[in-house]
Amino acid sequence: MTQSTTAPSTGLPMSVLQDQDPDAYRIISAEAQRQENTLELIASENHVSQAVLAAMGSVLTNKYAEGYPGARYYGGCQFHDQVEDLARDRAKELFGCKFANVQPHSGANANVGAFMALLSPGDTVLSLPIDSGGHLSHGLKVNFSGHFYNIVDYRLDPESELIDYDHVRSQALEHKPKMIICGYSAYPRTIDFARFREIADEVGSKLLADISHISGLVAAGVHPSPFPHAHLVSTTTHKTLRGPRGGLLLTNDEEVAKKVDRRIFPGSQGGPLMHIIAAKAVAFGEALRPEFKGYAKAVVENAQALAGALASLGYRLVSGGTDNHLMLVDLRPKSDDLTGADAERWLESAGIISNKNGIPNDPRPPKVTSGLRLGSPALTTRGFGVAEMKQVGQWIDEVLASKGDEAVADRVREQIVDLCGQFPMPH
Ligand SMILES: *Cc1c(COP(=O)(O)O)cnc(C)c1O
């Protein structure tokens, strides 16, 4: 092990792990290989930069920094104050808002803070259920949100498969929710935040926009911003935003901001993950650069190219296509007995990583489903363009049409490894 005598190590290179824990190193190396040689089409995943990884692997993990910059419960927080201020300032600049809390450990934890800041237990919340594209932290019975709050649903229009804003309004008028949630995990279309705010104002409700999936597109101006419409915005930092795994809360309202801070710490978390907060600062810095706009634009173009390829091969896209980074593929028009679970498994054996997903009014149960959710953020990070996405669509169809034939999977996987070699991970 070599170490400079002048500058102390800010974090450890992987070679140290290789020396000191070959078992852990072997597993992590195998995962790096897997990522390098497969096509990552899970819509909620991405590949972070080496700079983000470096910050995550840094000595900032060693510190307890309960509290907020300038008001900590531990000594020695000088640099932690600086790095949290850097992350907050960059987040505010990126999303054009006045207040940011960068401490939530995850998107779900950000929503715990959001619910606690805007509601009391038992209050009514209006949201889109998970089987229509919502997230479990928006009111699923087995989640804290469904356990402690009274949840009422709005729905998608059965014909267009778009948000049924008239139904949002009629549900709001009937149930008088304290909070309405917009923002989803499996919705391929643009969200009309202004329309949601109008409905919220009509019934005196708060509007929470959970932009977990689309925050990178919002930051780049490729999807409309939830500001100035939402009272509070929650997001993950690891999806299209391409930062470390974590959460973020944003608002323009000082009173809401104060409550959010109290509800995250001490309300629902202890010590912040300062190495992750440093990595958030790095990722926000990357997203502020002009190149990130190009990235986000390419994400949407690539999603549309893949959706177009699949549609021309006989698949049905929920809502007819996509405006953002993801699409929901209805497999039934292609073959009656093709399930999402089979498709996910067969594609994985060919090196194409995706996830089964219910389609609106799916007749099959959630562990089987009739759909696949596919997204372009990770492949776009690798540098894939429209031509490659069309090729990916062809491969998906070959594998699914073969019904899991091993020879087909092997042949496709070889071609994929070749293509991956031309688009190595960002360094
Ligand atoms: C991913 C997601 C979350 C939760 O993020 P985690 O970091 O997995 O907790 C919350 N809301 C929406 C809409 C999401 O898509």
CSV table of C-alpha atoms and ligand atoms in Angstrom, one decimal:
chain,number,residue,atom,x,y,z
A,1,MET,CA,0.0,0.0,0.0
A,2,THR,CA,1.4,3.3,-1.0
A,3,GLN,CA,0.4,6.5,0.6
A,4,SER,CA,1.6,10.0,0.2
A,5,THR,CA,3.4,11.4,3.2
A,6,THR,CA,2.3,15.0,2.5
A,7,ALA,CA,-1.4,14.7,1.7
A,8,PRO,CA,-3.6,12.4,3.9
A,9,SER,CA,-5.8,10.1,2.0
A,10,THR,CA,-9.3,11.6,1.3
A,11,GLY,CA,-10.6,8.1,0.5
A,12,LEU,CA,-9.4,4.7,-0.4
A,13,PRO,CA,-8.7,3.4,-4.0
A,14,MET,CA,-10.1,0.0,-4.8
A,15,SER,CA,-6.6,-1.5,-4.8
A,16,VAL,CA,-6.7,-1.2,-1.0
A,17,LEU,CA,-9.8,-3.2,-0.8
A,18,GLN,CA,-8.3,-5.8,-3.2
A,19,ASP,CA,-5.4,-6.1,-0.7
A,20,GLN,CA,-7.3,-6.1,2.5
A,21,ASP,CA,-10.6,-7.8,1.7
A,22,PRO,CA,-10.4,-10.0,-1.4
A,23,ASP,CA,-13.8,-11.5,-0.8
A,24,ALA,CA,-15.6,-8.1,-0.8
A,25,TYR,CA,-13.4,-6.9,-3.7
A,26,ARG,CA,-14.3,-9.9,-5.8
A,27,ILE,CA,-18.0,-9.3,-5.5
A,28,ILE,CA,-17.7,-5.6,-6.2
A,29,SER,CA,-15.5,-6.3,-9.3
A,30,ALA,CA,-18.0,-8.8,-10.6
A,31,GLU,CA,-20.7,-6.2,-10.3
A,32,ALA,CA,-18.6,-3.7,-12.1
A,33,GLN,CA,-18.2,-6.3,-14.9
A,34,ARG,CA,-21.9,-6.9,-15.0
A,35,GLN,CA,-22.7,-3.2,-15.4
A,36,GLU,CA,-20.0,-2.8,-18.1
A,37,ASN,CA,-21.3,-5.8,-20.2
A,38,THR,CA,-25.1,-5.5,-19.9
A,39,LEU,CA,-27.7,-3.0,-21.1
A,40,GLU,CA,-29.2,-1.1,-18.1
A,41,LEU,CA,-32.8,-0.3,-19.0
A,42,ILE,CA,-34.2,0.1,-15.5
A,43,ALA,CA,-35.8,3.6,-15.7
A,44,SER,CA,-34.8,4.5,-12.1
A,45,GLU,CA,-31.2,3.6,-12.5
A,46,ASN,CA,-28.1,5.5,-13.8
A,47,HIS,CA,-24.3,5.4,-13.8
A,48,VAL,CA,-22.7,8.0,-11.6
A,49,SER,CA,-19.4,9.7,-12.5
A,50,GLN,CA,-16.0,8.8,-11.0
A,51,ALA,CA,-16.2,12.2,-9.2
A,52,VAL,CA,-19.5,11.3,-7.5
A,53,LEU,CA,-18.0,7.9,-6.6
A,54,ALA,CA,-14.9,9.5,-5.1
A,55,ALA,CA,-17.0,11.8,-2.9
A,56,MET,CA,-19.1,8.9,-1.7
A,57,GLY,CA,-16.0,6.9,-0.8
A,58,SER,CA,-14.5,9.7,1.2
A,59,VAL,CA,-13.6,10.3,4.8
A,60,LEU,CA,-16.7,12.5,5.3
A,61,THR,CA,-18.4,9.2,6.3
A,62,ASN,CA,-16.4,9.4,9.6
A,63,LYS,CA,-18.3,12.4,11.1
A,64,TYR,CA,-21.4,12.8,13.1
A,65,ALA,CA,-23.0,16.1,12.0
A,66,GLU,CA,-26.5,16.0,13.5
A,67,GLY,CA,-28.2,19.4,13.0
A,68,TYR,CA,-27.7,21.8,10.1
A,69,PRO,CA,-24.8,24.1,9.0
A,70,GLY,CA,-23.9,26.5,11.8
A,71,ALA,CA,-26.1,24.6,14.3
A,72,ARG,CA,-24.6,21.2,14.9
A,73,TYR,CA,-24.8,18.9,17.9
A,74,TYR,CA,-21.1,17.8,17.5
A,75,GLY,CA,-17.8,19.6,17.3
A,76,GLY,CA,-15.5,19.5,14.4
A,77,CYS,CA,-18.1,20.1,11.7
A,78,GLN,CA,-16.4,23.0,9.9
A,79,PHE,CA,-15.9,21.2,6.6
A,80,HIS,CA,-19.2,19.4,6.9
A,81,ASP,CA,-20.9,22.8,7.2
A,82,GLN,CA,-19.1,23.9,4.0
A,83,VAL,CA,-20.0,20.8,2.0
A,84,GLU,CA,-23.7,20.9,3.1
A,85,ASP,CA,-23.9,24.6,2.2
A,86,LEU,CA,-22.3,23.8,-1.2
A,87,ALA,CA,-24.9,21.1,-1.8
A,88,ARG,CA,-27.8,23.3,-0.7
A,89,ASP,CA,-26.7,26.3,-2.7
A,90,ARG,CA,-26.2,24.2,-5.8
A,91,ALA,CA,-29.6,22.5,-5.4
A,92,LYS,CA,-31.3,25.9,-5.1
A,93,GLU,CA,-29.5,27.1,-8.2
A,94,LEU,CA,-30.3,24.0,-10.1
A,95,PHE,CA,-34.0,24.0,-9.4
A,96,GLY,CA,-34.5,27.7,-9.1
A,97,CYS,CA,-35.9,27.7,-5.6
A,98,LYS,CA,-35.2,29.3,-2.2
A,99,PHE,CA,-34.8,26.4,0.2
A,100,ALA,CA,-33.2,23.0,0.0
A,101,ASN,CA,-32.8,20.1,2.5
A,102,VAL,CA,-30.1,17.7,1.3
A,103,GLN,CA,-30.2,15.3,4.3
A,104,PRO,CA,-32.9,12.7,3.4
A,105,HIS,CA,-31.3,9.3,3.1
A,106,SER,CA,-33.5,8.3,0.3
A,107,GLY,CA,-36.6,9.3,-1.8
A,108,ALA,CA,-38.9,7.5,0.6
A,109,ASN,CA,-37.3,9.3,3.6
A,110,ALA,CA,-37.7,12.6,1.8
A,111,ASN,CA,-41.4,11.8,1.6
A,112,VAL,CA,-41.5,10.9,5.3
A,113,GLY,CA,-40.3,14.5,5.9
A,114,ALA,CA,-42.8,15.9,3.5
A,115,PHE,CA,-45.8,14.1,5.0
A,116,MET,CA,-44.7,15.1,8.5
A,117,ALA,CA,-44.1,18.7,7.5
A,118,LEU,CA,-47.4,19.3,5.7
A,119,LEU,CA,-49.8,16.9,7.6
A,120,SER,CA,-50.9,15.5,11.0
A,121,PRO,CA,-51.5,11.8,11.4
A,122,GLY,CA,-55.0,10.8,10.1
A,123,ASP,CA,-55.1,13.7,7.5
A,124,THR,CA,-56.4,13.0,4.1
A,125,VAL,CA,-54.1,12.7,1.1
A,126,LEU,CA,-55.1,12.4,-2.5
A,127,SER,CA,-52.6,10.4,-4.7
A,128,LEU,CA,-52.3,8.1,-7.6
A,129,PRO,CA,-52.1,4.4,-6.5
A,130,ILE,CA,-49.0,2.3,-7.1
A,131,ASP,CA,-50.7,0.1,-9.6
A,132,SER,CA,-51.4,3.1,-11.8
A,133,GLY,CA,-47.8,4.4,-11.7
A,134,GLY,CA,-47.6,6.0,-8.2
A,135,HIS,CA,-45.0,5.2,-5.6
A,136,LEU,CA,-45.5,3.1,-2.4
A,137,SER,CA,-44.6,6.1,-0.3
A,138,HIS,CA,-47.7,7.9,-1.7
A,139,GLY,CA,-50.1,5.9,0.4
A,140,LEU,CA,-49.7,2.1,0.0
A,141,LYS,CA,-51.3,0.4,3.0
A,142,VAL,CA,-48.1,-1.4,4.0
A,143,ASN,CA,-46.1,1.8,3.9
A,144,PHE,CA,-45.9,4.5,6.6
A,145,SER,CA,-47.9,6.7,4.3
A,146,GLY,CA,-50.9,4.3,4.1
A,147,HIS,CA,-50.5,3.3,7.7
A,148,PHE,CA,-50.7,6.8,9.3
A,149,TYR,CA,-52.7,8.8,6.8
A,150,ASN,CA,-56.1,8.6,5.2
A,151,ILE,CA,-55.5,8.0,1.5
A,152,VAL,CA,-57.9,8.6,-1.3
A,153,ASP,CA,-57.0,7.8,-5.0
A,154,TYR,CA,-57.3,9.6,-8.3
A,155,ARG,CA,-57.0,7.6,-11.5
A,156,LEU,CA,-55.8,7.6,-15.1
A,157,ASP,CA,-58.2,8.1,-17.9
A,158,PRO,CA,-59.0,4.5,-19.1
A,159,GLU,CA,-58.9,5.6,-22.7
A,160,SER,CA,-55.9,7.9,-22.9
A,161,GLU,CA,-54.1,6.4,-19.9
A,162,LEU,CA,-53.2,10.0,-19.0
A,163,ILE,CA,-53.8,11.6,-15.6
A,164,ASP,CA,-57.6,12.2,-15.4
A,165,TYR,CA,-57.4,15.8,-14.1
A,166,ASP,CA,-61.2,16.0,-13.9
A,167,HIS,CA,-61.2,13.0,-11.6
A,168,VAL,CA,-58.4,14.6,-9.5
A,169,ARG,CA,-60.7,17.6,-9.1
A,170,SER,CA,-63.8,15.7,-8.3
A,171,GLN,CA,-62.0,13.6,-5.7
A,172,ALA,CA,-60.5,16.8,-4.2
A,173,LEU,CA,-63.9,18.5,-4.0
A,174,GLU,CA,-65.4,15.4,-2.4
A,175,HIS,CA,-62.7,14.4,0.1
A,176,LYS,CA,-61.1,17.8,0.8
A,177,PRO,CA,-57.5,16.4,1.2
A,178,LYS,CA,-54.9,18.3,3.2
A,179,MET,CA,-52.3,17.3,0.5
A,180,ILE,CA,-52.4,16.3,-3.1
A,181,ILE,CA,-49.4,14.4,-4.5
A,182,CYS,CA,-48.3,14.5,-8.2
A,183,GLY,CA,-45.2,12.8,-9.6
A,184,TYR,CA,-44.8,9.1,-10.3
A,185,SER,CA,-42.6,6.1,-10.7
A,186,ALA,CA,-44.1,4.7,-14.0
A,187,TYR,CA,-45.8,7.5,-15.9
A,188,PRO,CA,-44.4,8.3,-19.3
A,189,ARG,CA,-46.0,11.7,-19.9
A,190,THR,CA,-45.6,15.3,-19.0
A,191,ILE,CA,-47.1,16.4,-15.6
A,192,ASP,CA,-49.3,19.5,-15.6
A,193,PHE,CA,-48.2,21.0,-12.3
A,194,ALA,CA,-50.1,24.3,-12.8
A,195,ARG,CA,-53.3,22.3,-13.2
A,196,PHE,CA,-52.6,20.4,-10.0
A,197,ARG,CA,-52.0,23.7,-8.2
A,198,GLU,CA,-55.3,25.1,-9.4
A,199,ILE,CA,-57.1,22.1,-8.0
A,200,ALA,CA,-55.2,22.3,-4.7
A,201,ASP,CA,-56.0,26.0,-4.3
A,202,GLU,CA,-59.7,25.3,-5.0
A,203,VAL,CA,-59.9,23.0,-2.0
A,204,GLY,CA,-57.2,24.6,0.2
A,205,SER,CA,-54.9,21.7,-0.1
A,206,LYS,CA,-51.0,21.6,-0.2
A,207,LEU,CA,-49.4,20.3,-3.4
A,208,LEU,CA,-46.5,17.9,-3.1
A,209,ALA,CA,-44.6,17.2,-6.3
A,210,ASP,CA,-42.5,14.1,-6.1
A,211,ILE,CA,-40.2,14.5,-9.1
A,212,SER,CA,-38.0,11.5,-8.1
A,213,HIS,CA,-37.9,10.1,-11.6
A,214,ILE,CA,-37.8,13.2,-13.7
A,215,SER,CA,-35.7,15.6,-11.5
A,216,GLY,CA,-32.7,15.4,-14.0
A,217,LEU,CA,-35.1,16.4,-16.8
A,218,VAL,CA,-36.5,19.2,-14.7
A,219,ALA,CA,-33.1,20.5,-13.8
A,220,ALA,CA,-32.2,20.5,-17.5
A,221,GLY,CA,-35.4,22.2,-18.5
A,222,VAL,CA,-36.5,19.2,-20.6
A,223,HIS,CA,-39.6,18.7,-18.4
A,224,PRO,CA,-41.6,21.7,-17.0
A,225,SER,CA,-40.6,22.7,-13.4
A,226,PRO,CA,-42.9,22.0,-10.4
A,227,PHE,CA,-42.0,25.6,-9.3
A,228,PRO,CA,-43.7,27.9,-8.7
A,229,HIS,CA,-46.7,25.6,-8.4
A,230,ALA,CA,-45.8,23.0,-5.8
A,231,HIS,CA,-45.7,24.0,-2.1
A,232,LEU,CA,-43.0,21.3,-1.6
A,233,VAL,CA,-41.0,19.2,-4.0
A,234,SER,CA,-39.4,15.9,-3.1
A,235,THR,CA,-37.0,13.9,-5.2
A,236,THR,CA,-34.4,11.2,-5.2
A,237,THR,CA,-30.9,12.2,-6.3
A,238,HIS,CA,-29.9,8.9,-8.1
A,239,LYS,CA,-32.3,8.6,-11.0
A,240,THR,CA,-32.2,11.0,-14.0
A,241,LEU,CA,-30.3,13.4,-11.7
A,242,ARG,CA,-27.4,11.0,-11.8
A,243,GLY,CA,-26.1,11.5,-8.3
A,244,PRO,CA,-25.6,9.3,-5.3
A,245,ARG,CA,-28.5,7.2,-3.8
A,246,GLY,CA,-30.4,9.7,-1.7
A,247,GLY,CA,-33.2,12.2,-1.3
A,248,LEU,CA,-33.8,16.0,-1.5
A,249,LEU,CA,-36.6,18.4,-0.5
A,250,LEU,CA,-37.1,21.8,-2.1
A,251,THR,CA,-39.5,24.7,-1.5
A,252,ASN,CA,-39.9,28.4,-1.9
A,253,ASP,CA,-42.0,28.8,1.3
A,254,GLU,CA,-39.9,29.7,4.4
A,255,GLU,CA,-42.5,28.3,6.8
A,256,VAL,CA,-42.6,25.0,5.0
A,257,ALA,CA,-38.8,24.9,4.8
A,258,LYS,CA,-38.5,25.3,8.6
A,259,LYS,CA,-41.0,22.5,9.2
A,260,VAL,CA,-39.1,20.3,6.6
A,261,ASP,CA,-35.8,20.8,8.4
A,262,ARG,CA,-37.4,19.9,11.8
A,263,ARG,CA,-39.1,16.9,10.4
A,264,ILE,CA,-36.0,15.4,8.7
A,265,PHE,CA,-33.8,16.1,11.8
A,266,PRO,CA,-34.7,15.3,14.6
A,267,GLY,CA,-38.1,14.2,13.3
A,268,SER,CA,-37.2,11.2,11.3
A,269,GLN,CA,-33.5,10.9,10.9
A,270,GLY,CA,-30.3,11.0,13.1
A,271,GLY,CA,-26.9,11.8,11.7
A,272,PRO,CA,-26.8,12.9,8.1
A,273,LEU,CA,-24.7,10.8,5.6
A,274,MET,CA,-22.1,13.5,5.0
A,275,HIS,CA,-20.2,11.6,2.3
A,276,ILE,CA,-23.4,11.2,0.4
A,277,ILE,CA,-24.2,14.9,0.8
A,278,ALA,CA,-20.7,15.7,-0.6
A,279,ALA,CA,-21.5,13.5,-3.5
A,280,LYS,CA,-24.9,15.2,-4.0
A,281,ALA,CA,-23.0,18.5,-4.2
A,282,VAL,CA,-20.7,17.0,-6.9
A,283,ALA,CA,-23.7,15.7,-8.8
A,284,PHE,CA,-25.6,19.0,-8.6
A,285,GLY,CA,-22.4,20.7,-9.9
A,286,GLU,CA,-22.3,18.3,-12.8
A,287,ALA,CA,-26.0,19.0,-13.5
A,288,LEU,CA,-25.4,22.7,-13.6
A,289,ARG,CA,-23.0,22.4,-16.5
A,290,PRO,CA,-24.2,23.0,-20.0
A,291,GLU,CA,-23.4,19.4,-21.0
A,292,PHE,CA,-26.1,18.1,-18.7
A,293,LYS,CA,-28.8,19.8,-20.8
A,294,GLY,CA,-27.5,17.9,-23.8
A,295,TYR,CA,-27.6,14.7,-21.7
A,296,ALA,CA,-31.2,15.2,-20.6
A,297,LYS,CA,-32.3,16.0,-24.1
A,298,ALA,CA,-30.6,12.9,-25.4
A,299,VAL,CA,-32.4,10.8,-22.7
A,300,VAL,CA,-35.8,11.9,-24.0
A,301,GLU,CA,-34.8,11.3,-27.7
A,302,ASN,CA,-33.4,7.9,-26.8
A,303,ALA,CA,-36.5,6.9,-25.0
A,304,GLN,CA,-38.6,8.0,-27.9
A,305,ALA,CA,-36.4,6.1,-30.3
A,306,LEU,CA,-36.7,2.9,-28.3
A,307,ALA,CA,-40.5,3.4,-27.9
A,308,GLY,CA,-40.8,4.0,-31.7
A,309,ALA,CA,-38.8,0.8,-32.4
A,310,LEU,CA,-40.9,-1.3,-30.1
A,311,ALA,CA,-44.2,0.1,-31.5
A,312,SER,CA,-43.1,-0.7,-35.0
A,313,LEU,CA,-42.4,-4.2,-33.9
A,314,GLY,CA,-46.0,-4.7,-32.7
A,315,TYR,CA,-45.8,-3.8,-29.0
A,316,ARG,CA,-48.3,-1.4,-27.4
A,317,LEU,CA,-47.0,1.5,-25.4
A,318,VAL,CA,-49.1,2.7,-22.6
A,319,SER,CA,-50.5,6.2,-23.5
A,320,GLY,CA,-49.1,5.6,-27.0
A,321,GLY,CA,-45.5,6.7,-26.3
A,322,THR,CA,-43.4,8.8,-24.0
A,323,ASP,CA,-42.5,12.4,-23.3
A,324,ASN,CA,-39.8,11.6,-20.8
A,325,HIS,CA,-37.1,9.0,-20.0
A,326,LEU,CA,-39.4,5.9,-19.6
A,327,MET,CA,-42.0,3.8,-21.3
A,328,LEU,CA,-44.4,1.1,-20.3
A,329,VAL,CA,-44.7,-1.7,-22.8
A,330,ASP,CA,-47.9,-3.7,-22.9
A,331,LEU,CA,-46.7,-7.1,-24.0
A,332,ARG,CA,-50.2,-8.6,-24.7
A,333,PRO,CA,-50.6,-7.5,-28.3
A,334,LYS,CA,-47.4,-9.4,-29.2
A,335,SER,CA,-48.5,-12.6,-27.5
A,336,ASP,CA,-51.3,-13.5,-25.2
A,337,ASP,CA,-49.2,-15.7,-22.9
A,338,LEU,CA,-46.2,-13.4,-22.7
A,339,THR,CA,-45.9,-12.0,-19.1
A,340,GLY,CA,-43.8,-9.2,-17.7
A,341,ALA,CA,-42.1,-11.8,-15.4
A,342,ASP,CA,-41.0,-14.0,-18.3
A,343,ALA,CA,-39.9,-11.1,-20.3
A,344,GLU,CA,-37.8,-9.7,-17.5
A,345,ARG,CA,-36.1,-13.1,-17.0
A,346,TRP,CA,-35.5,-13.9,-20.7
A,347,LEU,CA,-34.1,-10.4,-21.3
A,348,GLU,CA,-31.7,-10.7,-18.4
A,349,SER,CA,-30.3,-13.9,-19.7
A,350,ALA,CA,-29.5,-12.0,-22.9
A,351,GLY,CA,-27.8,-9.1,-21.0
A,352,ILE,CA,-30.8,-6.7,-21.1
A,353,ILE,CA,-31.8,-5.5,-17.6
A,354,SER,CA,-35.3,-4.3,-17.2
A,355,ASN,CA,-38.2,-4.7,-14.7
A,356,LYS,CA,-41.7,-6.1,-15.1
A,357,ASN,CA,-44.3,-3.6,-14.4
A,358,GLY,CA,-48.1,-3.6,-14.2
A,359,ILE,CA,-49.9,-1.8,-16.9
A,360,PRO,CA,-53.0,0.2,-16.1
A,361,ASN,CA,-55.8,-2.3,-15.2
A,362,ASP,CA,-53.4,-5.2,-15.5
A,363,PRO,CA,-55.3,-8.5,-15.3
A,364,ARG,CA,-52.2,-10.2,-13.9
A,365,PRO,CA,-50.9,-10.0,-10.3
A,366,PRO,CA,-48.0,-7.6,-9.5
A,367,LYS,CA,-45.4,-10.5,-9.4
A,368,VAL,CA,-46.4,-11.5,-12.9
A,369,THR,CA,-47.8,-8.5,-14.8
A,370,SER,CA,-48.4,-7.9,-18.5
A,371,GLY,CA,-45.8,-5.1,-18.9
A,372,LEU,CA,-42.2,-4.0,-18.9
A,373,ARG,CA,-40.9,-0.6,-17.7
A,374,LEU,CA,-38.0,0.5,-19.8
A,375,GLY,CA,-35.9,3.7,-19.4
A,376,SER,CA,-33.0,5.4,-21.3
A,377,PRO,CA,-31.1,7.3,-18.5
A,378,ALA,CA,-28.3,4.8,-18.0
A,379,LEU,CA,-27.7,3.9,-21.6
A,380,THR,CA,-27.6,7.6,-22.5
A,381,THR,CA,-25.0,8.2,-19.9
A,382,ARG,CA,-22.9,5.5,-21.7
A,383,GLY,CA,-23.2,7.5,-24.9
A,384,PHE,CA,-25.9,5.5,-26.7
A,385,GLY,CA,-27.7,7.4,-29.4
A,386,VAL,CA,-30.8,6.9,-31.4
A,387,ALA,CA,-29.2,4.2,-33.7
A,388,GLU,CA,-28.2,2.1,-30.8
A,389,MET,CA,-31.6,2.4,-29.1
A,390,LYS,CA,-33.2,1.1,-32.3
A,391,GLN,CA,-30.8,-1.8,-32.2
A,392,VAL,CA,-31.8,-2.4,-28.5
A,393,GLY,CA,-35.4,-2.5,-29.6
A,394,GLN,CA,-34.6,-5.2,-32.2
A,395,TRP,CA,-32.7,-7.3,-29.6
A,396,ILE,CA,-35.6,-7.1,-27.1
A,397,ASP,CA,-38.0,-8.3,-29.8
A,398,GLU,CA,-35.7,-11.2,-30.9
A,399,VAL,CA,-35.4,-12.4,-27.3
A,400,LEU,CA,-39.1,-12.1,-26.5
A,401,ALA,CA,-40.2,-13.6,-29.8
A,402,SER,CA,-37.9,-16.6,-29.2
A,403,LYS,CA,-39.7,-17.2,-25.8
A,404,GLY,CA,-36.5,-17.5,-23.9
A,405,ASP,CA,-34.6,-19.7,-26.3
A,406,GLU,CA,-31.1,-20.0,-24.9
A,407,ALA,CA,-29.3,-20.0,-28.3
A,408,VAL,CA,-30.9,-16.7,-29.2
A,409,ALA,CA,-30.1,-15.2,-25.7
A,410,ASP,CA,-26.5,-16.3,-26.1
A,411,ARG,CA,-26.2,-14.8,-29.6
A,412,VAL,CA,-27.8,-11.5,-28.5
A,413,ARG,CA,-25.6,-11.4,-25.4
A,414,GLU,CA,-22.5,-11.7,-27.5
A,415,GLN,CA,-23.5,-8.8,-29.7
A,416,ILE,CA,-24.4,-6.7,-26.6
A,417,VAL,CA,-21.0,-7.3,-25.0
A,418,ASP,CA,-19.5,-6.1,-28.3
A,419,LEU,CA,-21.6,-2.9,-28.3
A,420,CYS,CA,-20.8,-2.3,-24.7
A,421,GLY,CA,-17.1,-2.5,-25.5
A,422,GLN,CA,-17.7,0.5,-27.8
A,423,PHE,CA,-19.5,2.5,-25.1
A,424,PRO,CA,-17.4,2.0,-21.9
A,425,MET,CA,-18.6,3.4,-18.6
A,426,PRO,CA,-17.8,7.1,-18.0
A,427,HIS,CA,-14.4,7.6,-16.3
B,1,LIG,C1,-38.0,6.1,-6.6
B,1,LIG,C2,-39.1,6.9,-6.0
B,1,LIG,C3,-39.1,7.2,-4.6
B,1,LIG,C4,-38.3,6.5,-3.6
B,1,LIG,O1,-37.0,6.6,-3.7
B,1,LIG,P1,-36.1,5.6,-2.7
B,1,LIG,O2,-34.8,6.3,-2.8
B,1,LIG,O3,-36.1,4.3,-3.4
B,1,LIG,O4,-36.6,5.6,-1.4
B,1,LIG,C5,-40.1,8.0,-4.2
B,1,LIG,N1,-41.1,8.5,-5.1
B,1,LIG,C6,-41.0,8.2,-6.4
B,1,LIG,C7,-42.1,8.8,-7.3
B,1,LIG,C8,-40.1,7.4,-6.9
B,1,LIG,O5,-40.1,7.0,-8.2
